[in-house]
XYZ file of C-alpha atoms in Angstrom:
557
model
C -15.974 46.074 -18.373
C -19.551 47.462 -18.845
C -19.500 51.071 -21.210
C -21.466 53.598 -19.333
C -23.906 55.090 -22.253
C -27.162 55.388 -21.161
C -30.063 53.575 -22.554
C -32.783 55.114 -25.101
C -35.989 55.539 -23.901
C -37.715 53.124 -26.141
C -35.374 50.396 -24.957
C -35.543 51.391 -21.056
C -38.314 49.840 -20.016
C -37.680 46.404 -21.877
C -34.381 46.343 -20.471
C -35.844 47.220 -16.634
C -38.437 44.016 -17.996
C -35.327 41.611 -18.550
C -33.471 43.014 -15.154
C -36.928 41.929 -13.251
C -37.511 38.185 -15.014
C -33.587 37.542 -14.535
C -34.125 38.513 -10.881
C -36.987 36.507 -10.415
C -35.244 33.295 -11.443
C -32.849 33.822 -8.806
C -35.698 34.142 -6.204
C -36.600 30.924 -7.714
C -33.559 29.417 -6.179
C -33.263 30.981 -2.803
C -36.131 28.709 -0.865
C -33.546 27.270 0.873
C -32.922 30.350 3.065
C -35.608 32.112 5.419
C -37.801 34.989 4.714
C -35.465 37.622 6.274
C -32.246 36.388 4.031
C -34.664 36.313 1.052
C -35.773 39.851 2.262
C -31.899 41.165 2.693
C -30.834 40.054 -0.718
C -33.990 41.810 -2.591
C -32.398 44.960 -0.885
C -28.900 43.983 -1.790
C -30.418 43.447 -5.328
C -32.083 47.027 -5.168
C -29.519 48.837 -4.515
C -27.150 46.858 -7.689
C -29.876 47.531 -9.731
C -30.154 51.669 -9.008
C -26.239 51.416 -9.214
C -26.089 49.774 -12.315
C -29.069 52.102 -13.951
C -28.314 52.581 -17.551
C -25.044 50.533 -17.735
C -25.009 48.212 -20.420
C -22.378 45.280 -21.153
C -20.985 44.605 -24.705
C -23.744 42.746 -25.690
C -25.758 45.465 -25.054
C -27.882 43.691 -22.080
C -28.270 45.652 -18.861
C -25.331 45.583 -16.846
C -27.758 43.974 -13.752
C -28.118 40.875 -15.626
C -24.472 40.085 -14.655
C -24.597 40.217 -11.012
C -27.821 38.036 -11.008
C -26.586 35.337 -13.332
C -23.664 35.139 -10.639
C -25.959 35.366 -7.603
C -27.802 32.600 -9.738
C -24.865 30.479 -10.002
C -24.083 30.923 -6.299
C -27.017 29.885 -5.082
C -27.306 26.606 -6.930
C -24.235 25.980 -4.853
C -26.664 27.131 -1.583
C -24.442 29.505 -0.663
C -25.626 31.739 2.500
C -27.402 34.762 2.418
C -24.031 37.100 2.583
C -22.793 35.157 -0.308
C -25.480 35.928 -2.612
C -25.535 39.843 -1.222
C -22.048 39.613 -2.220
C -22.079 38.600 -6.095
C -24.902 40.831 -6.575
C -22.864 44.114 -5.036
C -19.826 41.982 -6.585
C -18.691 45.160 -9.079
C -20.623 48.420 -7.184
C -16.728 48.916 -5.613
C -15.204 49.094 -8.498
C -17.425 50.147 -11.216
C -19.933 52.753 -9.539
C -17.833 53.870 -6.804
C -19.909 53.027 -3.709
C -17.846 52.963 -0.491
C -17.084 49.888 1.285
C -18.202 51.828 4.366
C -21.440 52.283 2.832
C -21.840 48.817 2.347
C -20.874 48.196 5.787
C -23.787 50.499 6.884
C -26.499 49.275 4.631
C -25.655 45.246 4.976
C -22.639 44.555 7.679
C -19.045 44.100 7.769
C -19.127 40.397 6.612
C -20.747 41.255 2.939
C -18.992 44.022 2.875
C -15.319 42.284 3.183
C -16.634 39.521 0.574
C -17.188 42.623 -1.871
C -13.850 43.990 -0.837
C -11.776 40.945 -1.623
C -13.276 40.518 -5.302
C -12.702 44.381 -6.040
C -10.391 44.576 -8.345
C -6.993 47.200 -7.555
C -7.587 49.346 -11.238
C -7.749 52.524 -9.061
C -4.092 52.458 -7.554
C -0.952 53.227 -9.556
C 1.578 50.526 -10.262
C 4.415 50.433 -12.145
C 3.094 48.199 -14.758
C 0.122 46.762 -15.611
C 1.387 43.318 -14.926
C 2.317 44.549 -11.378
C -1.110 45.723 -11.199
C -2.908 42.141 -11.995
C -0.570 40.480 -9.614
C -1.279 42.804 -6.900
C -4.720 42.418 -7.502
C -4.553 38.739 -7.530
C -2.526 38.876 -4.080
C -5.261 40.349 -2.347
C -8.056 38.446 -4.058
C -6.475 35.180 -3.044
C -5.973 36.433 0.246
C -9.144 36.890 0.744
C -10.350 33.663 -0.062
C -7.970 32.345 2.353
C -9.455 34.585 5.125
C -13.170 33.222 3.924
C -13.645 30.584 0.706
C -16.767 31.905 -0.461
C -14.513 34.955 -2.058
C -13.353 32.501 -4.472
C -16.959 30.913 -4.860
C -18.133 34.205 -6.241
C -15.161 35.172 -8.241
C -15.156 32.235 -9.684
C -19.236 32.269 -10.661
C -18.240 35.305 -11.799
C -15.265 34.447 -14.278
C -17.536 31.451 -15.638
C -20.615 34.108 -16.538
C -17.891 36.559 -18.365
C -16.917 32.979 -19.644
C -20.370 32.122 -21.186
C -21.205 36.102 -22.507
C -17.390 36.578 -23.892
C -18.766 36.410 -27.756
C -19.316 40.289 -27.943
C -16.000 40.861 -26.920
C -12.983 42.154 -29.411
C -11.008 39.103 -30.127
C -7.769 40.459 -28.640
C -9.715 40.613 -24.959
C -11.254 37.330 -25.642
C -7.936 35.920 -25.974
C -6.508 37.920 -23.325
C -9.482 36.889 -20.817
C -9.045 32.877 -21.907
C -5.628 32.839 -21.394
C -5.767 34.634 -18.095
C -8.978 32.005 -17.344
C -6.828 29.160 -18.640
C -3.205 29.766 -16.537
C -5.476 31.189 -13.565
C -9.127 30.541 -12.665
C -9.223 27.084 -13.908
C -6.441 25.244 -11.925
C -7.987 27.187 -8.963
C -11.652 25.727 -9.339
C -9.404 22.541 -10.164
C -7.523 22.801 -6.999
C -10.410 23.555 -4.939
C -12.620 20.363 -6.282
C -15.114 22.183 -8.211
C -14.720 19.852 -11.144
C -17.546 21.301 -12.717
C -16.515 24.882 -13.221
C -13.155 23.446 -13.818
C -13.990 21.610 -17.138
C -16.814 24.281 -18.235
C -13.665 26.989 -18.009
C -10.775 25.245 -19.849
C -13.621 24.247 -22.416
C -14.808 27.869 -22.758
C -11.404 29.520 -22.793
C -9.847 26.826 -25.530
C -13.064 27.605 -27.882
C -11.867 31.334 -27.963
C -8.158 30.715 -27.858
C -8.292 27.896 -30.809
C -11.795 28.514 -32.359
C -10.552 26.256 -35.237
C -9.159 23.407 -33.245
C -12.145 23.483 -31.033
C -14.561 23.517 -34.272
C -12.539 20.116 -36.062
C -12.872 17.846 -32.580
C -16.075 19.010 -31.802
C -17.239 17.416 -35.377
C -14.752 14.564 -34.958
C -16.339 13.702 -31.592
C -19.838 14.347 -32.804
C -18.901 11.598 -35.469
C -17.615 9.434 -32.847
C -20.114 9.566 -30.756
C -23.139 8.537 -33.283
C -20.678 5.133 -34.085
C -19.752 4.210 -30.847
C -23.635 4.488 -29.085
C -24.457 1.380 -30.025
C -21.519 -0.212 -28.513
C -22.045 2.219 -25.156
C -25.585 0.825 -24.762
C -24.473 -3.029 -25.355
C -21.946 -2.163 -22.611
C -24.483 -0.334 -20.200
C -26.602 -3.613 -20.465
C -23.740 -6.182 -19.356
C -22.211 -4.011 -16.559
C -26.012 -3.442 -15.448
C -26.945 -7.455 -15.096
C -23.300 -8.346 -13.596
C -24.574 -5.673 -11.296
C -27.986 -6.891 -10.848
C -26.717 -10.142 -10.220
C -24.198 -9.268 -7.524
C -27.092 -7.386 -5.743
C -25.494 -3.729 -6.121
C -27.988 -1.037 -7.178
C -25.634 0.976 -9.161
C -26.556 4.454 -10.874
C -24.513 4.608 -14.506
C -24.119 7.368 -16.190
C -22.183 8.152 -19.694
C -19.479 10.289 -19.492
C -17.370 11.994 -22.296
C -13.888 13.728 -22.138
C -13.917 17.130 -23.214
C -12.633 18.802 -26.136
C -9.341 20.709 -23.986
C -8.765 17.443 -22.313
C -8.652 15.741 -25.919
C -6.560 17.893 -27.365
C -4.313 17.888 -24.380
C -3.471 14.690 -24.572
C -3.365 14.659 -28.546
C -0.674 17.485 -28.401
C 1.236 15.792 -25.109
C 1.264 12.622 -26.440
C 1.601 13.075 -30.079
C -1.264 11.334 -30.766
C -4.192 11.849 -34.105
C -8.116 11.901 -32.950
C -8.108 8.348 -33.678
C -5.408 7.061 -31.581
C -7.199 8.785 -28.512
C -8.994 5.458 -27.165
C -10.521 6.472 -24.146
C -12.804 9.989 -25.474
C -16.182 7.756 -23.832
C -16.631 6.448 -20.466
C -18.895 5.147 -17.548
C -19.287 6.564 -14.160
C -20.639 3.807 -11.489
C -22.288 5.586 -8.354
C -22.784 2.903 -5.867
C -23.962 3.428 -2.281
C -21.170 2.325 -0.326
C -17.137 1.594 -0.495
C -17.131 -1.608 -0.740
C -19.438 -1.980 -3.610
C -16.867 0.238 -5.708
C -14.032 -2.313 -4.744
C -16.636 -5.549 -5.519
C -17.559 -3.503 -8.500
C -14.060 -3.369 -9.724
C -13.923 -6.929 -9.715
C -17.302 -8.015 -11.423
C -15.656 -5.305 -14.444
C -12.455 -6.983 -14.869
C -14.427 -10.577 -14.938
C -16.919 -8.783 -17.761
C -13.742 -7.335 -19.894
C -9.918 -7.058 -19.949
C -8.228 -4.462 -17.645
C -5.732 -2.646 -19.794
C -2.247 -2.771 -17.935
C -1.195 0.180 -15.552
C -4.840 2.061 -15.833
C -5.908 1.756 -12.672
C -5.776 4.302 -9.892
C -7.562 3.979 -6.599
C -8.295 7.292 -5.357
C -10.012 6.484 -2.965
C -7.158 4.916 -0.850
C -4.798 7.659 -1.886
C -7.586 10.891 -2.275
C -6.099 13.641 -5.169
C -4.910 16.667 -2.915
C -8.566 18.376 -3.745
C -10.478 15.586 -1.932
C -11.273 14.060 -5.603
C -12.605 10.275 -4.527
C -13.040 7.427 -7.184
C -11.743 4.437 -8.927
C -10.621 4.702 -12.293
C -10.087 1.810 -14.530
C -9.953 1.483 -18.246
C -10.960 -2.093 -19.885
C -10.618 -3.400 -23.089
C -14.459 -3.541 -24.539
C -16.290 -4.738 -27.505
C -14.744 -4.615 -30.759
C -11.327 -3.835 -28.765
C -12.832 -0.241 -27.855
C -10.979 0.657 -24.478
C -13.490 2.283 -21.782
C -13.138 3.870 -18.905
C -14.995 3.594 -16.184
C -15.070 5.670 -12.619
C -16.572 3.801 -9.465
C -17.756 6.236 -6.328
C -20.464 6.453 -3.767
C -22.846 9.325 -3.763
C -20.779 11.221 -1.426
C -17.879 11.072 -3.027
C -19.787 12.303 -6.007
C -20.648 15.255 -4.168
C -17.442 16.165 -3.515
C -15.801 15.481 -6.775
C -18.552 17.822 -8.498
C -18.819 20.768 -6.248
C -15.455 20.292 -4.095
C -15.580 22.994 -1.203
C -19.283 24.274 -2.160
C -20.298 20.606 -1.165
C -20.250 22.212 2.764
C -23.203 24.355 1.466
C -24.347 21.973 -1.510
C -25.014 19.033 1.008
C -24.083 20.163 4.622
C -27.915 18.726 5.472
C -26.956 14.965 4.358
C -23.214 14.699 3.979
C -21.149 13.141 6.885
C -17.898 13.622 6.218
C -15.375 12.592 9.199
C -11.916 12.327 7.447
C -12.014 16.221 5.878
C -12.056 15.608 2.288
C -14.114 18.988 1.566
C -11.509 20.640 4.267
C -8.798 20.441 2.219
C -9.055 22.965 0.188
C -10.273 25.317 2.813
C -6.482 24.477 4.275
C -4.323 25.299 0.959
C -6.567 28.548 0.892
C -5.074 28.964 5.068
C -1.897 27.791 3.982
C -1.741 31.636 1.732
C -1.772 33.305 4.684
C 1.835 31.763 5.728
C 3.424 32.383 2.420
C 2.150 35.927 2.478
C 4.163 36.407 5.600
C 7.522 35.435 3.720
C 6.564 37.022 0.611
C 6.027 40.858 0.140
C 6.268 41.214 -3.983
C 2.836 40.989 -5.377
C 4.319 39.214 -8.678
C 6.823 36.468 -6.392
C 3.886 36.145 -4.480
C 1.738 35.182 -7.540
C 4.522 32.904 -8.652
C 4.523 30.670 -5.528
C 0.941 30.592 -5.795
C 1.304 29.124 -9.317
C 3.536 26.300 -7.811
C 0.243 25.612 -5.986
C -1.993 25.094 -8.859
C -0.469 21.778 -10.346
C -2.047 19.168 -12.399
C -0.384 16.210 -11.271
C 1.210 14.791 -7.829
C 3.465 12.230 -6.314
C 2.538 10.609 -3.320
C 4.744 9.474 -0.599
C 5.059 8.683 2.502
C 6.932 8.902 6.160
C 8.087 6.391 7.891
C 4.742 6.279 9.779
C 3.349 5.317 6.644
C 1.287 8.548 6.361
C 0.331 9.728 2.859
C 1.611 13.313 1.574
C 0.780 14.698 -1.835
C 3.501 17.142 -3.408
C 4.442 18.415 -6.853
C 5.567 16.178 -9.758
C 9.181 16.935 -9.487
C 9.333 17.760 -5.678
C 12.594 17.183 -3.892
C 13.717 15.739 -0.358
C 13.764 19.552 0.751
C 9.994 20.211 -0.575
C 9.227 16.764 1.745
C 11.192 18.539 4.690
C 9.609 21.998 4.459
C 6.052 20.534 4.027
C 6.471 18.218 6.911
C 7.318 21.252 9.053
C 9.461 24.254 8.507
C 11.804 23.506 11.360
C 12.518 20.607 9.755
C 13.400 21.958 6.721
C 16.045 24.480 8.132
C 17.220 21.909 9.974
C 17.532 18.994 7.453
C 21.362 17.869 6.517
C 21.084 14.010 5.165
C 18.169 11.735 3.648
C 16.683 8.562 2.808
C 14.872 7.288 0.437
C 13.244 3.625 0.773
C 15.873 3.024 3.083
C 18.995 4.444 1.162
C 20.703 7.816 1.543
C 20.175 10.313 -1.508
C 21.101 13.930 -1.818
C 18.016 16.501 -0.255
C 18.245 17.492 -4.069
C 17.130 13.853 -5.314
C 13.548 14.336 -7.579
C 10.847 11.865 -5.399
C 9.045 9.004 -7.050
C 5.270 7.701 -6.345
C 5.590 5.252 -3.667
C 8.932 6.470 -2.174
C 8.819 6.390 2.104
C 11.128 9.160 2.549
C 12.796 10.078 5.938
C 14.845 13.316 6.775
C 17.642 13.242 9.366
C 17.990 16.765 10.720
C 20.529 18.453 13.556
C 20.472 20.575 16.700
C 22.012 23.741 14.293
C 19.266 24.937 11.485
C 20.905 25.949 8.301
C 18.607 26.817 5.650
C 20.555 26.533 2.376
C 20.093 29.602 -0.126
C 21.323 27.162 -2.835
C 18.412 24.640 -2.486
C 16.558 27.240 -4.084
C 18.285 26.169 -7.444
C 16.053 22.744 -7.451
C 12.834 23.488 -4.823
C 9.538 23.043 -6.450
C 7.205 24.579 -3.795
C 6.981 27.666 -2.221
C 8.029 27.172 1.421
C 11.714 27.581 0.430
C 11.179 29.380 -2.431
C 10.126 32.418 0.156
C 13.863 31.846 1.830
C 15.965 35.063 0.605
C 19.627 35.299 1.048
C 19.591 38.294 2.329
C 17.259 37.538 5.324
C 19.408 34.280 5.588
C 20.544 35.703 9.211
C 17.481 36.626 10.549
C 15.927 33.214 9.286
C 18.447 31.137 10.838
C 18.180 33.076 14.055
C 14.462 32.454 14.271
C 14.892 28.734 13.201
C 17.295 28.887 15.828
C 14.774 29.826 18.638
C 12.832 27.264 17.176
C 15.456 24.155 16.670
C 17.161 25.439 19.954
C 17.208 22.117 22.645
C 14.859 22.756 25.405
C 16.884 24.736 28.323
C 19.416 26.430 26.125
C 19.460 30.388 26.378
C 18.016 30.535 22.673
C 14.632 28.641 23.840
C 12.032 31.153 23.458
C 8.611 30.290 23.628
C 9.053 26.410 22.900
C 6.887 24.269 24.528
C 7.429 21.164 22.778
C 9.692 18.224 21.366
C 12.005 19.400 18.694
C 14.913 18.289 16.441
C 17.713 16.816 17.693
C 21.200 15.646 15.889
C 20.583 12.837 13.742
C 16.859 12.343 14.318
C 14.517 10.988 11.715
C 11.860 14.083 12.151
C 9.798 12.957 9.055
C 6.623 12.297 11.564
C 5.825 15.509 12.858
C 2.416 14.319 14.977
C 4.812 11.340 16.459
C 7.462 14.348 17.833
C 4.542 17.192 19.065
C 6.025 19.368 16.033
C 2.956 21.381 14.152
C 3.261 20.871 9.906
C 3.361 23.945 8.110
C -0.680 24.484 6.805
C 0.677 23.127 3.808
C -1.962 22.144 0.753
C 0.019 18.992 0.345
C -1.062 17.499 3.489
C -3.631 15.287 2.893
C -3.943 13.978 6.437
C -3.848 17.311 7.926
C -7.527 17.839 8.459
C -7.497 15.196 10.941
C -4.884 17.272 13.535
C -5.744 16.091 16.873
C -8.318 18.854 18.030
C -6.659 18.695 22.007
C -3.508 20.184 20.267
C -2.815 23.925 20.372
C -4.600 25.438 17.371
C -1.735 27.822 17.067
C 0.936 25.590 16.280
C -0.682 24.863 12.693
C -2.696 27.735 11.658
């Protein structure tokens, strides 16, 4: 929060100097728009600036410098016009107390609702403070789900506070990490911005564990001087096996960072040392096929270590992530990793949803990838609907934001991403909600299991559902997402009656409004595009962005 004491005059104008040269470098980066965006955002930046007047932040900088690093960050992502209006008015809401109707006046409704959903709730009452954060969070996130760029600011935003936290007291610093760590992250994570993702956990775990962070950064810096030698004899064989095979291949050295090190150290149990895989290679190649020939020409340079190999570009990560990883067994018995994409999958994997504005001029991209995490930002909207407590709405959201997956698949052979430790009845609900209140038996590979059975990688799961929908309030003892989580006892009635309108057989009195195939007793309804059913806008769907466009809109949304 900036402290409102107003600047001496013999440090006024340099401070009105510094405001000027930050805002230049961000006119620096807008020639991607037109003269009349360039000329809207100089009066967005104008009116910031007389807002602002005399503000200073902890470090004692002009409070302006904030809202144009942000604006800075957002347009290296070539955000639109209303975007960078937006993180340059990000804070007049909350800190100066401009109106959101007088934004509405002075630049539109559409920057003004982008300034809306990152204003912070610190004006209302609530009970406690925690109730307070989650409300605020609740609207912020819905929001974003109403328009992504929301997010794209806040999270520009959290990653300048990020950078500039150092003049903080170390209670807040800890207090803003943690909160960066359990929150902001996973979302950047979830939403592909790789990027931000690793720049945030690295930030927040120096200020959280300034010691730790301070004995791996020397360990690595001693690593790294021993093993270049061994990196560049590497570079120079996977470059001629390249060469040779007629690929033109763009490598570039990668290196974990120091979170993701000591992750795995304290998961795993594991000293510096036994961490074997701190320095990679990433392969850029121009099409998919060369990663796949690529793969090969590796494994006949070195030794693939057992079970380290993922192909994500078969089977995408649920934030459109695209690569192939494998680790081999190099000189000296040094195991490297290496990651094999094409320059559009690059794209995506750095700047995730921004990629629509990073690279909408040269980036085809007909199966969705950068769509799906505009769809788990939709998919907000329907647990919103079930979900009225600010805090229970916060905790489904968490549910949301996992690390890892299973992937499985119907008996269509689709592909759907869920949870590690998702159930039969996450599977159900995810396919579609009728067929979650409808589910009674299940199979897995073939075999009946209880709808409480834990699902594997691999598994082709199918869920045999009847005419009656009965939504069990004792599933919620084992669900892992938040689709049944938002079931309440309570409401059980009411649920089952609208389930009922929806499960009802077509001609019965209780068919309102259906205008489709639905359940019936003892059908497999684990293929919800084979039956006509819509899936829930779930952010486990990887396949969803495909929905046949002919189909009614409204069934999925």
């Amino acid at each position: 929060m900036p402290t409102s004491t107003a600047l001496p005059a013999q440090t006024a104008e340099p401070a009105a100097q510094a405001a000027a040269a930050s805002f230049h470098a961000l006119v620096e980066q807008l020639g991607y728009l037109n003269p009349e965006d360039i000329e809207q955002v100089r009066k967005a930046y104008r009116l910031a600036d007389e807002a602002h007047l005399g503000i200073t932040r902890k470090s004692g900088e002009p409070y302006i410098t904030h809202p144009i690093a942000v604006a800075i960050q957002c347009a290296q992502w070539k955000l639109d016009a209303q975007a960078i209006m937006a993180a340059l008015l990000h804070d007049v809401i909350e800190d100066t107390g401009i109106s959101k109707t007088s934004l509405v006046e002075k630049f539109g409704s559409s920057v003004a609702e982008l300034v809306d959903g990152l204003t912070k709730l610190d004006k209302l009452n609530f009970n406690t403070k925690e109730e307070g954060q989650s409300e605020s969070f609740r609207k912020m996130l819905l929001a974003m789900a109403q328009d992504v760029r929301v997010i794209l600011v806040k999270l520009a935003d959290r990653w300048h506070n990020m950078q500039t936290l150092g003049s903080m007291p170390t209670n807040r610093r800890k207090a803003i990490s943690a909160e960066t760590l359990e929150i902001y992250a996973p979302i950047a994570n979830r939403l592909g911005l790789n990027q931000a993702y690793r720049e945030l956990q690295e930030l927040a775990f120096q200020h959280l564990n300034p010691w730790r962070h301070q004995v791996l950064e020397k360990a690595v810096i001693r690593s790294r001087k021993r093993r270049s030698d061994l990196m560049r004899v590497v570079e120079e064989a996977v470059k001629k096996a390249f060469d040779q095979a007629g690929i033109k291949a763009q490598i570039e050295f990668r290196e974990k960072t120091l979170y993701s090190i000591y992750k795995k150290m304290e998961s795993k149990h594991l000293s510096f040392a036994q961490v074997t895989d701190i320095f990679g290679m990433r392969l850029v190649v121009p099409e998919s096929i060369d990663c796949y020939t690529g793969l090969g020409l590796l494994h006949q340079l070195y030794k693939p270590v057992p079970g380290r190999f993922k192909d994500h570009i078969a089977i995408p990560k649920v934030n459109g992530y695209q690569s192939l990883h494998t680790t081999v067994v190099g000189p000296a018995g040094v195991n490297i990793e290496f990651q094999m994409r094409t320059e559009d999958m690059h794209r995506v994997a750095e700047a995730g949803v921004a990629a629509h504005w990073l690279y909408k001029t040269n980036v085809k991209d007909p199966s969705g990838r950068e769509q799906q995490g505009t769809l788990w930002l939709q998919s907000l909207l329907d647990i919103q609907s079930e979900t009225r407590d600010a805090a229970e709405f916060w905790d489904h959201i968490k549910v949301d934001l996992f690390p890892d997956a299973v992937y499985v698949f119907t008996p269509k052979g689709r592909i759907m991403a869920l949870p590690r430790g998702a159930t039969v009845v996450d599977f159900a609900y995810a396919v579609h909600s009728n067929v979650g209140d409808c589910a009674i038996a299940a199979k897995v590979n073939g075999s009946q299991v209880p709808l409480r059975t834990e699902l594997s990688n691999g598994n082709v799961v199918e869920v045999i559902t009847s005419v009656v929908p009965a939504p069990n309030p004792a599933w919620l003892g084992f669900v892992r997402t938040a689709w049944m989580s938002s079931f309440s006892p309570r409401a059980g009635a009411s649920a089952c009656a609208r389930s009922s309108r929806r499960c009802a057989p077509r001609g019965s009195s209780n068919c309102q409004r259906l205008t489709r195939p639905t359940p019936t007793s003892g059908t497999s309804c684990c293929d919800s595009r084979a039956r006509g059913t819509r899936p829930n806008s779930s952010p486990t769907l990887a396949w969803a962005s495909a929905w046949p466009a002919s189909w009614p809109s409204a069934w999925w949304r």
